[in-house]
CSV table of C-alpha atoms and ligand atoms in Angstrom, one decimal:
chain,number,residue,atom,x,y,z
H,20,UNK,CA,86.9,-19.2,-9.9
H,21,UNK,CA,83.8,-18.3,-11.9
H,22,UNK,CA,83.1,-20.3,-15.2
H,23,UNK,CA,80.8,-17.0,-16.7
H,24,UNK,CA,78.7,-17.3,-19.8
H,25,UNK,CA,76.5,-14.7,-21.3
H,26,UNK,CA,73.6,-16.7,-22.8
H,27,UNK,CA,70.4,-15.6,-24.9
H,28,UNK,CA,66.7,-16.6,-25.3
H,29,UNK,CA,65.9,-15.2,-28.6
H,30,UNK,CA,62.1,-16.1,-28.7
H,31,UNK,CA,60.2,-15.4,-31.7
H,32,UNK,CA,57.1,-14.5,-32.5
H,33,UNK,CA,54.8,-16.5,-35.1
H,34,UNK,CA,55.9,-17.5,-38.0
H,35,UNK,CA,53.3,-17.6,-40.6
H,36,UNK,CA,52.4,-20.6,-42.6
H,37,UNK,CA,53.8,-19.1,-46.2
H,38,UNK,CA,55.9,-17.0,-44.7
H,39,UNK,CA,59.4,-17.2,-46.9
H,40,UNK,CA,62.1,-19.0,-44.9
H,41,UNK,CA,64.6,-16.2,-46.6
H,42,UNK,CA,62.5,-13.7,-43.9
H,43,UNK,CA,62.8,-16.2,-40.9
H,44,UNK,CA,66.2,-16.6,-41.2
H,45,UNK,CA,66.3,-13.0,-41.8
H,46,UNK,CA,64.5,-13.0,-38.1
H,47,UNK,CA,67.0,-15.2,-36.4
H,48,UNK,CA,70.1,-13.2,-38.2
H,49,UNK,CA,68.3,-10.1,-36.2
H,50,UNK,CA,68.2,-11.4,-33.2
H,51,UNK,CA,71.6,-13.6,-33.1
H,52,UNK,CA,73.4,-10.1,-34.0
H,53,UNK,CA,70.9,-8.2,-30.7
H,54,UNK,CA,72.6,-10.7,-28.5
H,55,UNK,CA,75.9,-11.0,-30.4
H,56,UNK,CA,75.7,-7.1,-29.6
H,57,UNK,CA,74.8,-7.4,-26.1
H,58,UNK,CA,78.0,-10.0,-25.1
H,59,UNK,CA,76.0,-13.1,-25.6
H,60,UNK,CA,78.2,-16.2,-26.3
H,61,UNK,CA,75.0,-18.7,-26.6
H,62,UNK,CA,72.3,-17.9,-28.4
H,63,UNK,CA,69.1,-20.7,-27.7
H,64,UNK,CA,66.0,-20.2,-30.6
H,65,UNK,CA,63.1,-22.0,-30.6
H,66,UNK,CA,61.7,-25.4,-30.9
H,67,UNK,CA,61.1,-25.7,-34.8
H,68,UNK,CA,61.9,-22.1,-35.5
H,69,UNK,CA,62.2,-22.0,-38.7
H,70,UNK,CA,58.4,-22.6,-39.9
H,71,UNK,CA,55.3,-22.3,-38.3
H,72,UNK,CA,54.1,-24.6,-35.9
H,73,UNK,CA,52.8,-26.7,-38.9
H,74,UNK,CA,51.8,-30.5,-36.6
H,75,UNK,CA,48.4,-27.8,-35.8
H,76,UNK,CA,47.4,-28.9,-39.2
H,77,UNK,CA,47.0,-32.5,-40.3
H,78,UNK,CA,48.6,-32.6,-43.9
H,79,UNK,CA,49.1,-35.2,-46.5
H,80,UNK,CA,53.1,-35.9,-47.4
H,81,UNK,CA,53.9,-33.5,-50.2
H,82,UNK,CA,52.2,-30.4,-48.3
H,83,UNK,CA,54.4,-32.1,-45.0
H,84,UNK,CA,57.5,-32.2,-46.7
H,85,UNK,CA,58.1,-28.8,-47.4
H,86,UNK,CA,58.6,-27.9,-43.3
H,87,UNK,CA,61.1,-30.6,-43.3
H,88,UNK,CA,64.9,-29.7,-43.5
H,89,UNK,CA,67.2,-32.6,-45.4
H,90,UNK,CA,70.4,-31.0,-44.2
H,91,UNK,CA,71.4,-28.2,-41.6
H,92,UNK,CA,72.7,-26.2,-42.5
H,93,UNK,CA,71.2,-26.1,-45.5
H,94,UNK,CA,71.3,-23.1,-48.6
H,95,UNK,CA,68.7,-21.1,-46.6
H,96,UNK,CA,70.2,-21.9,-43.4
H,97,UNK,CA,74.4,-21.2,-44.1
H,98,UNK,CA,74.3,-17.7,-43.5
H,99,UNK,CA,72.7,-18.2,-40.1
H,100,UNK,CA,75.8,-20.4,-39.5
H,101,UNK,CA,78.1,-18.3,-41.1
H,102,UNK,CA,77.0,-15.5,-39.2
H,103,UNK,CA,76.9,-16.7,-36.0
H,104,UNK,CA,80.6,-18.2,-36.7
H,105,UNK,CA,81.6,-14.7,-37.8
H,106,UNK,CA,80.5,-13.3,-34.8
H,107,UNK,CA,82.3,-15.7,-32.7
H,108,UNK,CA,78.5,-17.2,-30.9
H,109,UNK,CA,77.1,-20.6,-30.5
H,110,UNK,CA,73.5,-21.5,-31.1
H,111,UNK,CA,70.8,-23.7,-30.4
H,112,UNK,CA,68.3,-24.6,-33.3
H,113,UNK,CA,65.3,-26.5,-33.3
H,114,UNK,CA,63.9,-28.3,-36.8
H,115,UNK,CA,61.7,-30.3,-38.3
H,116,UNK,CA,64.6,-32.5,-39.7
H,117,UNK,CA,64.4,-35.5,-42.2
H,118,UNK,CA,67.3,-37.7,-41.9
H,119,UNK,CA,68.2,-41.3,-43.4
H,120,UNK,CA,70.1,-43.4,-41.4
H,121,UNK,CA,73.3,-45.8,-42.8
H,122,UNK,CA,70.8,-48.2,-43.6
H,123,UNK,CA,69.0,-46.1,-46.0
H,124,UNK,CA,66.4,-45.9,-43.6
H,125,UNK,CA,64.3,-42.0,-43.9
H,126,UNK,CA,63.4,-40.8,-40.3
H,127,UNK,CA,61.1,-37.6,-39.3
H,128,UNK,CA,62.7,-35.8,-35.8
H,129,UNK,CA,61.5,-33.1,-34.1
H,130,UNK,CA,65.4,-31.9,-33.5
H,131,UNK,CA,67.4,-29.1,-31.9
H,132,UNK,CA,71.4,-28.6,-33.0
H,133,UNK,CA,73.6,-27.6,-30.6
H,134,UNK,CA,77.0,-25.3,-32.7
H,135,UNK,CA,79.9,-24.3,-31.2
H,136,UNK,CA,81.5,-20.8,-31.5
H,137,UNK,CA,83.7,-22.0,-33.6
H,138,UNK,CA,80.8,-23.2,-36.0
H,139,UNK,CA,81.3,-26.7,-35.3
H,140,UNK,CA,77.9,-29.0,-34.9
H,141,UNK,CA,78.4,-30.0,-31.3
H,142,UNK,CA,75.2,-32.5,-30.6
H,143,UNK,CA,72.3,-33.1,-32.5
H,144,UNK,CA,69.1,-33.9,-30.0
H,145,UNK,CA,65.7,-35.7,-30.9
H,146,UNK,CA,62.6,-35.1,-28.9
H,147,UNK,CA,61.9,-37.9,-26.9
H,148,UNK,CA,58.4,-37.0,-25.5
H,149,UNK,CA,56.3,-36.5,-29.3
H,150,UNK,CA,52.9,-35.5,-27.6
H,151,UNK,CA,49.5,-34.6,-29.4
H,152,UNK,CA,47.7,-37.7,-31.3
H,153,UNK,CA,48.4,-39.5,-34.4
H,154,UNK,CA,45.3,-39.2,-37.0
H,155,UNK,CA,43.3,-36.1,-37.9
H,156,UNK,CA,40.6,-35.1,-34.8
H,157,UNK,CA,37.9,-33.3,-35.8
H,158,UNK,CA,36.6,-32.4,-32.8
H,159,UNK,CA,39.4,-30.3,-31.7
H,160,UNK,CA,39.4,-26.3,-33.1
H,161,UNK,CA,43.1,-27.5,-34.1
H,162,UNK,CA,45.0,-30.0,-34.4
H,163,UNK,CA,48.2,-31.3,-32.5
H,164,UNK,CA,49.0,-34.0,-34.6
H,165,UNK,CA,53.1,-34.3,-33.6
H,166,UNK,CA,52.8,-38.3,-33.4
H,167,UNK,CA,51.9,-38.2,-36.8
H,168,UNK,CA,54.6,-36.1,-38.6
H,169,UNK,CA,57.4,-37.1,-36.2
H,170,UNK,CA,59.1,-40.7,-34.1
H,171,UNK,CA,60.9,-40.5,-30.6
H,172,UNK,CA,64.4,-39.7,-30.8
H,173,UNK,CA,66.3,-42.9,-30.2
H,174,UNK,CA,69.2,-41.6,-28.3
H,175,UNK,CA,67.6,-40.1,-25.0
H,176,UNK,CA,68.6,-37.3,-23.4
H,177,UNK,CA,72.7,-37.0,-23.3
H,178,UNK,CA,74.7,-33.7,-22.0
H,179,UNK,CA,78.1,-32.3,-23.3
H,180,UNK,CA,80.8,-31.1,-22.9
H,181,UNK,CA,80.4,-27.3,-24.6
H,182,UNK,CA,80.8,-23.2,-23.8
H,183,UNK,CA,82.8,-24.0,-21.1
H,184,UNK,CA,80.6,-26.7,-19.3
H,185,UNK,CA,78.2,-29.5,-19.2
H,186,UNK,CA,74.9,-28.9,-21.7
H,187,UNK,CA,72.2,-30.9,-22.5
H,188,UNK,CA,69.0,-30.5,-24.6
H,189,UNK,CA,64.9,-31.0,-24.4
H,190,UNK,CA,62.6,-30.1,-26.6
H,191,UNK,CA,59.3,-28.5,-25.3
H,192,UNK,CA,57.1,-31.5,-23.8
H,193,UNK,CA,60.3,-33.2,-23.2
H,194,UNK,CA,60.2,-30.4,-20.2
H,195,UNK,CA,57.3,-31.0,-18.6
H,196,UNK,CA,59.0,-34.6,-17.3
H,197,UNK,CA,60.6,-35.7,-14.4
H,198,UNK,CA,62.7,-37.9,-16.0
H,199,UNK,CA,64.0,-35.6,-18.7
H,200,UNK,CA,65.7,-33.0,-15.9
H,201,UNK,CA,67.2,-36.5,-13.9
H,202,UNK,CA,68.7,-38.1,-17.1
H,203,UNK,CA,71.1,-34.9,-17.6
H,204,UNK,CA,71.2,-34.0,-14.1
H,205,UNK,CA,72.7,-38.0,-13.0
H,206,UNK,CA,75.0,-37.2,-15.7
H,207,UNK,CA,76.2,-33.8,-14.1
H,208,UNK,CA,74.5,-31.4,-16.1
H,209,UNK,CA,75.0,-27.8,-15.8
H,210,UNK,CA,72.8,-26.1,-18.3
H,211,UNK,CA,69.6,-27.4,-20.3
H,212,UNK,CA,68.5,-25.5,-23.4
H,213,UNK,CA,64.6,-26.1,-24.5
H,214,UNK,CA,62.8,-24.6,-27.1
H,215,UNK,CA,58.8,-24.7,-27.4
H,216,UNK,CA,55.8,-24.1,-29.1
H,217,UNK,CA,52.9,-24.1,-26.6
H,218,UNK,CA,49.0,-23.5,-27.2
H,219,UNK,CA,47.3,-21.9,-24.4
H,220,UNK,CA,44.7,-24.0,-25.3
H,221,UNK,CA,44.6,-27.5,-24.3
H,222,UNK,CA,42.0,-29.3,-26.1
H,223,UNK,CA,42.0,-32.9,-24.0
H,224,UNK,CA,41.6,-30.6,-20.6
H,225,UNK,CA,40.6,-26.7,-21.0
H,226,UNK,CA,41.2,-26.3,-17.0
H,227,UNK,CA,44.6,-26.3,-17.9
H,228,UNK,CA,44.6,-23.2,-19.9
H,229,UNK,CA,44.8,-20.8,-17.3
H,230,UNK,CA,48.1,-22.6,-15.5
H,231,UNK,CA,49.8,-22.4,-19.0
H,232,UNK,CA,52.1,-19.9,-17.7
H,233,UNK,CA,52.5,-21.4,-13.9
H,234,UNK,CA,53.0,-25.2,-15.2
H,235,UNK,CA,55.8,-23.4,-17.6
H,236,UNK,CA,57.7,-22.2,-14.8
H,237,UNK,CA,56.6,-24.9,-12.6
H,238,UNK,CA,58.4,-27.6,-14.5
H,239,UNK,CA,61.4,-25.6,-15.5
H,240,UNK,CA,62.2,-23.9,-12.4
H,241,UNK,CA,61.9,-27.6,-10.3
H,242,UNK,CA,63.9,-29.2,-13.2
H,243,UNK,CA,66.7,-26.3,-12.6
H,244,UNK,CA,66.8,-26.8,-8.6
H,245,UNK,CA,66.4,-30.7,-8.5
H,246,UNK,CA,68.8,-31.1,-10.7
H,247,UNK,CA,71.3,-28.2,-9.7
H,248,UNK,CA,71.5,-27.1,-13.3
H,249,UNK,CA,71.0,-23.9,-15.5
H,250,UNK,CA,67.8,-24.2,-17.5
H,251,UNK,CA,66.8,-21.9,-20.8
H,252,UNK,CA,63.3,-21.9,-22.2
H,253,UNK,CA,62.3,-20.6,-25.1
H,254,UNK,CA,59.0,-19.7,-27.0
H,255,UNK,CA,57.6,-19.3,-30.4
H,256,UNK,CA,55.0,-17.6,-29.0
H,257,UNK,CA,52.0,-15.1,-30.0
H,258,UNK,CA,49.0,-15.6,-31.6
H,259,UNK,CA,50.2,-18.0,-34.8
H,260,UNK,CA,48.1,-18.3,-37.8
H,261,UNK,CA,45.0,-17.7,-35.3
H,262,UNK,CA,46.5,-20.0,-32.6
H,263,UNK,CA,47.6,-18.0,-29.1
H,264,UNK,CA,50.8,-19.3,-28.3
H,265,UNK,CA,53.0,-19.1,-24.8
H,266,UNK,CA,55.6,-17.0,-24.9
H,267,UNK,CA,57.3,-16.2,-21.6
H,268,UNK,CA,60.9,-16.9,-22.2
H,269,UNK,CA,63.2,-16.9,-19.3
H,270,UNK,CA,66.3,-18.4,-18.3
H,271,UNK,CA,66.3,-20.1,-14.8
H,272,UNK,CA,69.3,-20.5,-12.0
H,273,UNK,CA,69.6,-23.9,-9.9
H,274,UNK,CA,68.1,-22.1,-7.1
H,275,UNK,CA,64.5,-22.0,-9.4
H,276,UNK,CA,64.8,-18.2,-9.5
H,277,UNK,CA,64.1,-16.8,-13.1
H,278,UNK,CA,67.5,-14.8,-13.7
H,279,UNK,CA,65.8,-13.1,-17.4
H,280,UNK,CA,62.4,-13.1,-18.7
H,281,UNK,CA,61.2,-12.1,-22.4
H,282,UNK,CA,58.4,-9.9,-22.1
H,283,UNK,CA,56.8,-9.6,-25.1
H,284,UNK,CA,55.2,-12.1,-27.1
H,285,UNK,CA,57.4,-11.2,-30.3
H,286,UNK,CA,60.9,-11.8,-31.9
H,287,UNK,CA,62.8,-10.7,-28.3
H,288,UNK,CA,65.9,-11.3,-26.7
H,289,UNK,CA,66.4,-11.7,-22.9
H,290,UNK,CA,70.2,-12.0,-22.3
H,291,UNK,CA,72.0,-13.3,-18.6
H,292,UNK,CA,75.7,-14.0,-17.5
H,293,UNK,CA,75.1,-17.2,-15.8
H,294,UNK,CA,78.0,-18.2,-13.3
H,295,UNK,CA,78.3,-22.7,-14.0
H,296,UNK,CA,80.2,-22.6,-10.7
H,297,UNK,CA,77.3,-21.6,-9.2
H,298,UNK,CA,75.4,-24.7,-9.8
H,299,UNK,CA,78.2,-26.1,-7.4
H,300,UNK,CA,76.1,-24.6,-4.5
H,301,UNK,CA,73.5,-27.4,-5.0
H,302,UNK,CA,75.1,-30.1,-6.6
H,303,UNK,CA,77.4,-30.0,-3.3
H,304,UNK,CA,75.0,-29.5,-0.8
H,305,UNK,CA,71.3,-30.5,-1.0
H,306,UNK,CA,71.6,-32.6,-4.1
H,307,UNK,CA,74.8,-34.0,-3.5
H,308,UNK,CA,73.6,-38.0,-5.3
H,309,UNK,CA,76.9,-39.4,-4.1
H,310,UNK,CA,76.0,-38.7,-0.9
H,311,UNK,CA,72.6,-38.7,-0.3
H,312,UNK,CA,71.0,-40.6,-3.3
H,313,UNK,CA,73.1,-44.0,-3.5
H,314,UNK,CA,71.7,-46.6,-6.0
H,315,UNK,CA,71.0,-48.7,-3.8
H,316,UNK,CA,68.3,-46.1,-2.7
H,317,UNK,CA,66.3,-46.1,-5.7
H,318,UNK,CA,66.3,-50.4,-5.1
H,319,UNK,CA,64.5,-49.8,-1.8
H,320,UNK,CA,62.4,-46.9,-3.4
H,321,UNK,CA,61.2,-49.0,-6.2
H,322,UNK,CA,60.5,-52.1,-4.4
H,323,UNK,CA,58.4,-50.6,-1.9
H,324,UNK,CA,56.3,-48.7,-4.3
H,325,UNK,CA,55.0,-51.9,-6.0
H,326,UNK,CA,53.2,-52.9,-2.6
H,327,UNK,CA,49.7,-54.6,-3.4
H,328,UNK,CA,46.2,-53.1,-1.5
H,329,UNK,CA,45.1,-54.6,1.6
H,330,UNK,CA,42.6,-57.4,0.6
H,331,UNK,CA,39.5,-56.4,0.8
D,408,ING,N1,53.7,-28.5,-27.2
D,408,ING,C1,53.0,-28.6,-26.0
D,408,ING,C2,53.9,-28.7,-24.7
D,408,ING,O1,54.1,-29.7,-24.1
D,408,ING,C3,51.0,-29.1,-25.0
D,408,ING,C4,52.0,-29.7,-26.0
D,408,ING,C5,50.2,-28.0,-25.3
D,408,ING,C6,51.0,-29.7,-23.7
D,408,ING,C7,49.4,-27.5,-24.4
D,408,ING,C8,50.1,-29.1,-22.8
D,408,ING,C9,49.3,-28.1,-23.1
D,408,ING,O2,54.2,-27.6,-24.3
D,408,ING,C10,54.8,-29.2,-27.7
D,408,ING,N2,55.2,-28.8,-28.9
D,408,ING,O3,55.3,-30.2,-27.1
């Protein structure tokens, strides 16, 4: 029996420093209803979607502050929410959020929220992997200065039970790790949503550049078929406040194929009915754990790895 779910990328394309978060949500109203329209059930935006990719500045607190959300939703952000609950459609949403803990304690996450069609918040996820540097480089023609606007999520990388089956979350360089796809896929994952934000150019190593596009695929496509499980990426991309940008959406089976791609580098939607049965075909076969990955493996694994050189 087939477990079919009609999900979205809705990429976008940049989003300007001042532009007025009334017109991004405007943007992400747009393309929620595009997919809404065209049977999706699961609509996946962005990694911090609703400003510009701001950490490409380094910027004193008060400036900061202002691409932080306190609460989601929020004024600006309701009728997203109210929309999409109208509509009967679940989204994914990522967010610079600023949250205080019971003890009182004020924390800075680069998040993503996971809400249900009924409008109920499902899972909130942290980025685990914050990359980029800390302090203000002048060398570089821009800045990637995440460590210094947000901290590691402390809960890791959990999946849950929602649209039917088991999703998880990452948040752009969260993807580009082994142990990200493994986490979810050990705890039976069936479908990973990830936005991004992703400069073509790489400041620490320009060689890069040109495998922007192959080491997108690369990482979600291998995540997908090691781990037997759905995978959707999705880009602000386009050249953002003079910054080019990957775009490239796509939404990838557990066989590694790419079942939808975005081909623009604007506000697009690129819509698939995924089948979660289907990931059955190679969490029962080739990547069967039980069967062919006991724990006792990763012991033997492990210990053999830590082998000293021959003296010389
Ligand atoms: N962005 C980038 C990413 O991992 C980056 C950081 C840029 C890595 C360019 C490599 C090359 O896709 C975020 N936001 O993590």
């Amino acid at each position: 029996m087939a477990r079919n779910l009609t999900v979205a990328a809705a990429q976008m394309g940049p989003v300007a420093k001042d532009e007025p978060k009334a017109a991004v949500v405007d943007r992400l109203v747009a393309l929620l209803r595009e997919a809404a329209g065209r049977g999706s059930e699961l609509v996946v935006f962005p990694e911090l979607a609703l400003t510009t990719f701001f950490p490409r500045w380094f910027l004193d607190d008060d400036e900061m502050l202002r691409y932080f959300e306190t609460e989601m939703p929020g004024p600006e952000t309701k009728r997203l929410f109210d929309e999409a609950k109208r509509l009967g459609v679940g989204f994914s949403l990522g967010f610079a959020e600023l949250h205080t803990d019971d003890d009182g304690v004020t924390h800075r996450y680069n998040t993503q929220v996971l809400v249900e069609r009924d409008g109920t918040e499902v899972a909130r996820f942290r980025k685990v992997h914050i990359p980029g540097h800390e302090g203000n480089e002048e060398w570089r023609p821009f800045q990637h200065a995440e460590r210094h606007y947000f901290e590691p999520g402390p809960d890791g990388f959990g999946v849950w039970w929602a649209f039917g089956g088991l999703v998880g979350m990452a948040i752009c360089n969260d993807r580009r790790w082994p142990e990200t796809y493994r986490v979810m896929g050990l705890q039976g994952v069936e479908l990973i949503l990830i936005g991004y934000n992703t400069p073509l150019f790489y400041a620490p190593d320009p060689q890069q550049d040109a495998l922007a596009g192959f080491h997108n695929d690369l990482v979600m496509a291998s995540g997908a078929y090691q781990n037997g499980t759905f995978v959707v990426g999705v880009a602000k991309g386009g050249i953002e406040e003079g910054v080019e940008s990957l775009a490239q959406s796509a939404i990838y089976a557990p066989s590694g194929q790419v079942v939808a791609r975005c081909v623009t580098t604007g506000d697009e939607v690129a819509v698939a009915t995924i089948d979660l049965d289907f990931t059955r075909f190679y969490k029962e076969t080739l990547f069967d754990f039980d069967r062919y990955r006991m724990p006792e493996h990763y012991r033997l694994i492990t210990e053999r790895r830590g082998a000293e050189p021959p003296a010389e």
